[in-house]
Structures are given as C-alpha cells and as structure tokens.
Short mmCIF file of C-alpha atoms in Angstrom, two decimals:
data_model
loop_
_atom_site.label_atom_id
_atom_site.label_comp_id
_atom_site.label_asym_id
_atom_site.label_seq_id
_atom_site.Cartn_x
_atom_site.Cartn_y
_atom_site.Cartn_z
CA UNK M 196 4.25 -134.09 -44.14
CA UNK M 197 7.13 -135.51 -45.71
CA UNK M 198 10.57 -134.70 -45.06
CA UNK M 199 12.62 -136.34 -47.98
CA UNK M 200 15.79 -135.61 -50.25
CA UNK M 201 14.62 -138.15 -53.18
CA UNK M 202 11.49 -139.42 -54.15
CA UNK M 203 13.19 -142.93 -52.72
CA UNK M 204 12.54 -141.66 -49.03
CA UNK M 205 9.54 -139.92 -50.04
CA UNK M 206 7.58 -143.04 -51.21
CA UNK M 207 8.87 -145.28 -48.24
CA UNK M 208 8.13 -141.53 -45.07
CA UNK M 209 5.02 -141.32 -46.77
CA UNK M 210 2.13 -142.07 -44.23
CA UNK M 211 -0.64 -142.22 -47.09
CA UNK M 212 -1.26 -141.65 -50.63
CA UNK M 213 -2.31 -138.66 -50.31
CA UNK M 214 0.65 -137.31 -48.69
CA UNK M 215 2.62 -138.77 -51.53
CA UNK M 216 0.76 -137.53 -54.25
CA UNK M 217 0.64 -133.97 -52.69
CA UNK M 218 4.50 -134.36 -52.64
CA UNK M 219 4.42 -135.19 -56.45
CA UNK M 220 2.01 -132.59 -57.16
CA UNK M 221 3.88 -129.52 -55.81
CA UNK M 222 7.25 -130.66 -57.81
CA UNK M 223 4.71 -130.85 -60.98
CA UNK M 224 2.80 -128.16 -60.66
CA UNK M 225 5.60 -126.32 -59.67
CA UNK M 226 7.25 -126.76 -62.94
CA UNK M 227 4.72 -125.88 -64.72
CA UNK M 228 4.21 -122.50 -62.91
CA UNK M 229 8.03 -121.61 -63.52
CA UNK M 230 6.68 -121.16 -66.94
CA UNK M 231 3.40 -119.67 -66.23
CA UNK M 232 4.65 -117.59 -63.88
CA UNK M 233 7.36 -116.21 -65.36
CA UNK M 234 5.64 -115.41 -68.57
CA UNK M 235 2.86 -113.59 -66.61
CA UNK M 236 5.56 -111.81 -64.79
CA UNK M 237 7.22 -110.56 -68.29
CA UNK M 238 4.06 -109.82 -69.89
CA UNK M 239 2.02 -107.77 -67.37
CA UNK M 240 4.97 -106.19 -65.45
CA UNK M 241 8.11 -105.76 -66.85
CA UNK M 242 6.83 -104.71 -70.49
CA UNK M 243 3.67 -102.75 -69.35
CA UNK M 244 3.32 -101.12 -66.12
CA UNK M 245 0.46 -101.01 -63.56
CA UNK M 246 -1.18 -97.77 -64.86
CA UNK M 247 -1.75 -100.13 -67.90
CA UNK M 248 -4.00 -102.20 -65.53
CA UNK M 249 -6.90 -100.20 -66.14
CA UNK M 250 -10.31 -101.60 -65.78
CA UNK M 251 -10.81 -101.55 -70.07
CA UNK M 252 -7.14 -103.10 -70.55
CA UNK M 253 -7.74 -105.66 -68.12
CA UNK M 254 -11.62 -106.43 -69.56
CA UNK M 255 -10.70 -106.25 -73.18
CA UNK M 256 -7.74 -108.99 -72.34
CA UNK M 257 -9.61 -111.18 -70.45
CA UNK M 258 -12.45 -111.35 -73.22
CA UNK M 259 -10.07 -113.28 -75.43
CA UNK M 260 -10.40 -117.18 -74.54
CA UNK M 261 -6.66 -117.98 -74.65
CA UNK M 262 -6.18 -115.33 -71.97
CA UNK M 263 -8.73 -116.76 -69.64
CA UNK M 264 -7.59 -120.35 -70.24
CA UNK M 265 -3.75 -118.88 -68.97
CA UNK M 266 -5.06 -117.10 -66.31
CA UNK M 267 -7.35 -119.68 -64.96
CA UNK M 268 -4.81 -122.56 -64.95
CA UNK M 269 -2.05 -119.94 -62.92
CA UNK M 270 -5.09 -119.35 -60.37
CA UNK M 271 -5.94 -123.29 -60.22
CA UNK M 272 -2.81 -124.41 -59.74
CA UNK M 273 -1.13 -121.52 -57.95
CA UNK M 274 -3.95 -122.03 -55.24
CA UNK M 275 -3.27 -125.42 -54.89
CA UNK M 276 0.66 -125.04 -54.79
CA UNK M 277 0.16 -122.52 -52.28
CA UNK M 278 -2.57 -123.78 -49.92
CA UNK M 279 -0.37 -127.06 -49.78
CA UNK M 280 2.85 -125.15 -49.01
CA UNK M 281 1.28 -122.99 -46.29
CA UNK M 282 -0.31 -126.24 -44.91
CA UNK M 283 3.21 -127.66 -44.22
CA UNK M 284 3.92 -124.34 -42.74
CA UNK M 285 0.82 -124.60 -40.71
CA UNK M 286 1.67 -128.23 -39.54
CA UNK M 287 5.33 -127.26 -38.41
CA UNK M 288 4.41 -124.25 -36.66
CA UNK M 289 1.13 -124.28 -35.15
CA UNK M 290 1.71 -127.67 -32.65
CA UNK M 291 -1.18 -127.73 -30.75
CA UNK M 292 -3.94 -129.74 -32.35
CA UNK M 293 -7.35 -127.85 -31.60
CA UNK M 294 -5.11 -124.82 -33.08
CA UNK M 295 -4.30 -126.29 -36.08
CA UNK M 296 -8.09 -127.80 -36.61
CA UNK M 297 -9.53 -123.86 -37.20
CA UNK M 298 -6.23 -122.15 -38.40
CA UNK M 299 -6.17 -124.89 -41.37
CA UNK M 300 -10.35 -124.62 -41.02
CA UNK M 301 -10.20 -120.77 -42.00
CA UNK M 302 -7.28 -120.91 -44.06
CA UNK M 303 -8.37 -123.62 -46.09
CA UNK M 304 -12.30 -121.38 -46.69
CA UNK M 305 -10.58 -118.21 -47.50
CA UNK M 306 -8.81 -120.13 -50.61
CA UNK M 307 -11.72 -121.43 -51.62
CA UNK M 308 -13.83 -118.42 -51.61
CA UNK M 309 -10.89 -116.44 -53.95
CA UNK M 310 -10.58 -119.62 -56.03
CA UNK M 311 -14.40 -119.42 -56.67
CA UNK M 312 -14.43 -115.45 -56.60
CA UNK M 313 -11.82 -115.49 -59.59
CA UNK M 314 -13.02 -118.11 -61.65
CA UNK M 315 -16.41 -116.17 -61.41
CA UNK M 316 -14.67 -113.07 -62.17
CA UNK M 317 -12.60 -114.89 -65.14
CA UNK M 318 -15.76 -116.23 -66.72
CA UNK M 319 -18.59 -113.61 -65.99
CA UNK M 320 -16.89 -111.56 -68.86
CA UNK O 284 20.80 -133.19 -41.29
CA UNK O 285 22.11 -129.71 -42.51
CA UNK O 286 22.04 -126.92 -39.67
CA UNK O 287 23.59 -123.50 -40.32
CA UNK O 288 24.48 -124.84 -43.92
CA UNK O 289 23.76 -123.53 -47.10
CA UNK O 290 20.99 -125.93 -47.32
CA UNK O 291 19.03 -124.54 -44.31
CA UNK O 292 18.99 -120.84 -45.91
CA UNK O 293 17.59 -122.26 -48.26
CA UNK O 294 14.73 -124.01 -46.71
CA UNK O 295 14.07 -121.21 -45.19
CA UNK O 296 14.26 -118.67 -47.71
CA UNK O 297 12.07 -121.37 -49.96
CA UNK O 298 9.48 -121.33 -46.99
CA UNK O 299 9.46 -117.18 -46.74
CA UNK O 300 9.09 -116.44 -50.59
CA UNK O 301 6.51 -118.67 -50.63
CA UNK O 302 4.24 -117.53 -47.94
CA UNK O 303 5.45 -113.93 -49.27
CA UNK O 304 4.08 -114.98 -52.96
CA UNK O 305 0.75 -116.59 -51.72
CA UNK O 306 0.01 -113.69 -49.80
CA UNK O 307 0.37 -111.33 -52.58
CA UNK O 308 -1.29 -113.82 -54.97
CA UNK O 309 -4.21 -113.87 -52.41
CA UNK O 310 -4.33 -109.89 -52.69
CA UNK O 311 -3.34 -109.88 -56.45
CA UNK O 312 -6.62 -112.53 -57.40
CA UNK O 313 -9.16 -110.01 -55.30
CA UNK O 314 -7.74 -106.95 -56.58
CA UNK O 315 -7.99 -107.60 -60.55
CA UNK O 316 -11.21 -109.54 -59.55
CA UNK O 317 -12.65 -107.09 -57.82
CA UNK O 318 -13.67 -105.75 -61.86
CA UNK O 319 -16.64 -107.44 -61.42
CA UNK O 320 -18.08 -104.83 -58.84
CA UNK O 321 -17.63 -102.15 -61.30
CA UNK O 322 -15.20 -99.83 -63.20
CA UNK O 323 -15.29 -97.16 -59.47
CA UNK O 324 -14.51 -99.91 -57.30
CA UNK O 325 -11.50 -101.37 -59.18
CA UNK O 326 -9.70 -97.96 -60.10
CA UNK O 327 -10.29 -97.36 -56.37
CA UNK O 328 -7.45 -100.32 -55.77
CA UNK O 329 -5.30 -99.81 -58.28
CA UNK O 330 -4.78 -95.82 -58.20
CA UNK O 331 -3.41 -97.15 -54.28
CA UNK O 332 -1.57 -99.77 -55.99
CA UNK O 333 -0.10 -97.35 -58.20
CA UNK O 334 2.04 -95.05 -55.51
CA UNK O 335 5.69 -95.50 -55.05
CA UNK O 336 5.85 -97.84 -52.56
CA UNK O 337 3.61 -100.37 -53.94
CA UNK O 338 5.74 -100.04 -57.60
CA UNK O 339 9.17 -100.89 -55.90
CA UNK O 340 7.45 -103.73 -53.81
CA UNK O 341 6.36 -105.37 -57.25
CA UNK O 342 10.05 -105.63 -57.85
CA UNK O 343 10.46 -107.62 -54.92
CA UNK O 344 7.84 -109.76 -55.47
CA UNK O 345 9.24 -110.46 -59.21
CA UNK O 346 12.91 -111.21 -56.87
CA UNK O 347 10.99 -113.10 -54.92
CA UNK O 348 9.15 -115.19 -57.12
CA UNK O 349 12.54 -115.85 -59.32
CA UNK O 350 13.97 -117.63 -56.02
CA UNK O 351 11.47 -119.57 -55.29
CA UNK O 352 10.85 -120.49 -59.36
CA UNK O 353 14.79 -121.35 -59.48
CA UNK O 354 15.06 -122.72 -56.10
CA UNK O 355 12.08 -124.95 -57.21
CA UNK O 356 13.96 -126.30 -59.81
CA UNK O 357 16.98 -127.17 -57.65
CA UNK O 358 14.59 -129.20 -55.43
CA UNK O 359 13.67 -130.97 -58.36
CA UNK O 360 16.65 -131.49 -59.00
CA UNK O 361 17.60 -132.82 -56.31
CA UNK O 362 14.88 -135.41 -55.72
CA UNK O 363 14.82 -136.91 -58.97
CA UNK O 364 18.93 -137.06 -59.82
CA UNK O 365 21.87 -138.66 -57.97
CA UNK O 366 24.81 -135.76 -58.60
CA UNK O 367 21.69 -132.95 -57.13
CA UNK O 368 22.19 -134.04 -54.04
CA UNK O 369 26.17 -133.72 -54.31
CA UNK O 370 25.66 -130.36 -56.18
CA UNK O 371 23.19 -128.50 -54.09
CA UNK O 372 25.28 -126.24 -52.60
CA UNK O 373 26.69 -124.93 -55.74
CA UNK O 374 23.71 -125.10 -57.08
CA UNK O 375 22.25 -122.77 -54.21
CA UNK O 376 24.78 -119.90 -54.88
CA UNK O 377 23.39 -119.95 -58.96
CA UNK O 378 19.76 -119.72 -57.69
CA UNK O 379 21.01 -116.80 -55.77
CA UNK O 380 22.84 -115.05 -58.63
CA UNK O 381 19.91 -115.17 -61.09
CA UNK O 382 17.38 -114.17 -58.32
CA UNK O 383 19.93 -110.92 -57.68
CA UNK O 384 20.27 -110.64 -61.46
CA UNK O 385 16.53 -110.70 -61.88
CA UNK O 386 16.20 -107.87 -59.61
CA UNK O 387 18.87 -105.75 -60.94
CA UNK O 388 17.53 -106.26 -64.26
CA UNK O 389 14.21 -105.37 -63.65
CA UNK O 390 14.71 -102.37 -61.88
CA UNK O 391 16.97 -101.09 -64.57
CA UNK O 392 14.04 -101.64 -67.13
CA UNK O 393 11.42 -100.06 -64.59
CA UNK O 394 13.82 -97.28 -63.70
CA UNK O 395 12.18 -94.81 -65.48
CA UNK O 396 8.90 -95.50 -64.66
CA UNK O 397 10.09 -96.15 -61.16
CA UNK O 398 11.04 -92.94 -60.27
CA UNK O 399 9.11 -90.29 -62.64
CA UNK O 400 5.53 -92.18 -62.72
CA UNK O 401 4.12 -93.67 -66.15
#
C-alpha cells in the first residue's frame, strides 16, 4: 500500500506496478464517480423518492440502453474503487498474515459474485 | 506526519465514509437486483426499505457520499498540485461545509416526504 502526499513519493514507495497503477486508478476512477455518483444521487433520490422504486419504474428504466450503460459503469467502477479501498483497510488492520489470506479471500468472492449478479440483472432485461 | 491535525480527521473520516458507502452499495446492487427473482420478492425489500428509519438513513448516506466525493477531490488535489499540500487544511473545513450543506439541503427538499410518507 502506498502512503504518499504526491504522485512524486508515490512512484518512487511504490513496491510494484501494480500498486502504482491501483494508486492512479482510485484518483481516476474516483473522479469520474464524483460525477456519476452525484448525478445518480440527484436523479433517483432527491427528485423521486423510494416508493418510486417500484419493480415497473425500475424495469421500464433499465430497458432503455443509455440507462444500463450509466448504471453498469457506476457498478464497474464503484466495485473496483471500493474493493481497493477496503483492501487498504484490510491490510492496515487485519496484521496477521493467515488472517488477511481468507478475510481478503472472502471479501474479494463476495464482490465478485454482486459484480456478476448485477451485470446479469442489468442485462437479463 | 500529521497526528491530531486536521489532516488525520480526515483520513479517517475518508476511510469511514468509504467503508460506510461500499457497504450500502453492496446492499443497494442486491436489493434493486434482486428484480430478477420476481416482482414479490423485490417489493418484499423495498416496502422494508421504505419505513422511517431507512428514509432518514438515505440522507446520511447522500452526507456521506458528498464527503467522501469532495474530500476525493481535495486528495487530488493535493497529489497532483504544489499549493494542495499548503492549502489542505483550509481546504478540509470547505469539504466539511458543503458535506453539512448537502445534508441540510436535502433534508429540507425530503422534508415532506420525510415525515408524512410519499
């Protein structure tokens, strides 16, 4: 995990690639979620409530292509911001290394099952 | 590096949202998802979803989110800038007033539907 102020120190703490281009993904993707995000926010909660989110509104929104293009890229990349953000969380907290093996094991199957269970979901209609 | 400063609230408010927002986004995906095991099973989640408590806890998660979108930002800001850095404190205290605002503001939309149902 890196531990940097500016990209400087993150290039020259980072152990691997990897690490750095998980590091430049979450400052990416993040901005690209503040829009996403926000929208989704504006749109589904603060102009229409949750009795809207009845099982026709939702179906009959999700049948238009634009929707499900939206929606799919917030679940990709919302996933991906947030299993790498609980994985630093994981590898501060959780010291021991057996631990860390199956909480990161589990963790990292649960997000891939809802990843695959809503892009099923988002494309079976 | 920046104990008991503004910067460590921060961190750790950045750290809490976030596992806050994931987990809700975890419940959020299988609850509209769930649609695809029929019309009984979905209404089944979101009449629950629909009392009181579950309402005002949406406005939390919109706070919530707003911090760590904002906050975000300031960490990008920070990385990629040289005055960031210099400014993050200050910068801090604005993240904070627009995630307050955010919440004020949306419950004063909501209000209505807050308290007397839809």
């Amino acid at each position: 995990m890196i531990r940097a102020r500016t990209f400087t120190d993150a290039r020259q703490q980072s152990h691997s690639n990897a690490e750095l281009n998980w590091w430049i993904f979450m400052r990416i993707s993040g901005l690209i979620l503040v829009f996403l995000i926000l929208g989704h926010i504006y749109m589904t909660f603060i102009q229409v409530s949750e009795s809207d989110a009845t099982f026709d509104a939702v179906v009959g929104k999700l049948a238009n292509p634009a929707w499900k293009f939206y929606d799919w890229l917030i679940l990709a990349l919302s996933l991906m911001h947030g299993a790498n953000g609980a994985r630093y969380s994981i590898e501060d907290y959780v010291r021991s290394r057996p631990n860390r093996a199956w909480v990161k094991g589990v963790f990292y199957t649960v997000v891939a099952l809802l990843f695959a269970f809503g892009t099923v979901g988002l494309f079976s209609i | 590096m920046y104990r008991g400063r503004e910067g460590q609230w921060a961190f750790l408010l950045h750290r809490l949202s976030g596992l806050a927002i994931l987990a809700y986004l975890m419940l959020h995906v299988f609850s509209i998802g769930s649609f695809i095991f029929g019309e009984r099973f979905y209404m089944a989640i979101h009449e629950t979803y629909d009392l009181w408590p579950f309402r005002v806890g949406l406005l939390f998660v919109t706070a919530g989110v707003v911090y760590h979108a904002f906050n975000g930002l300031r960490i990008i800001v920070m990385d990629f800038t040289g005055f960031g850095v210099a400014y993050q404190r200050q910068m801090w205290y604005g993240v904070l007033l627009i995630s307050v605002l955010a919440f004020i503001g949306a419950a004063a939309t909501l209000y209505p539907r807050l308290v007397g149902g839809y």
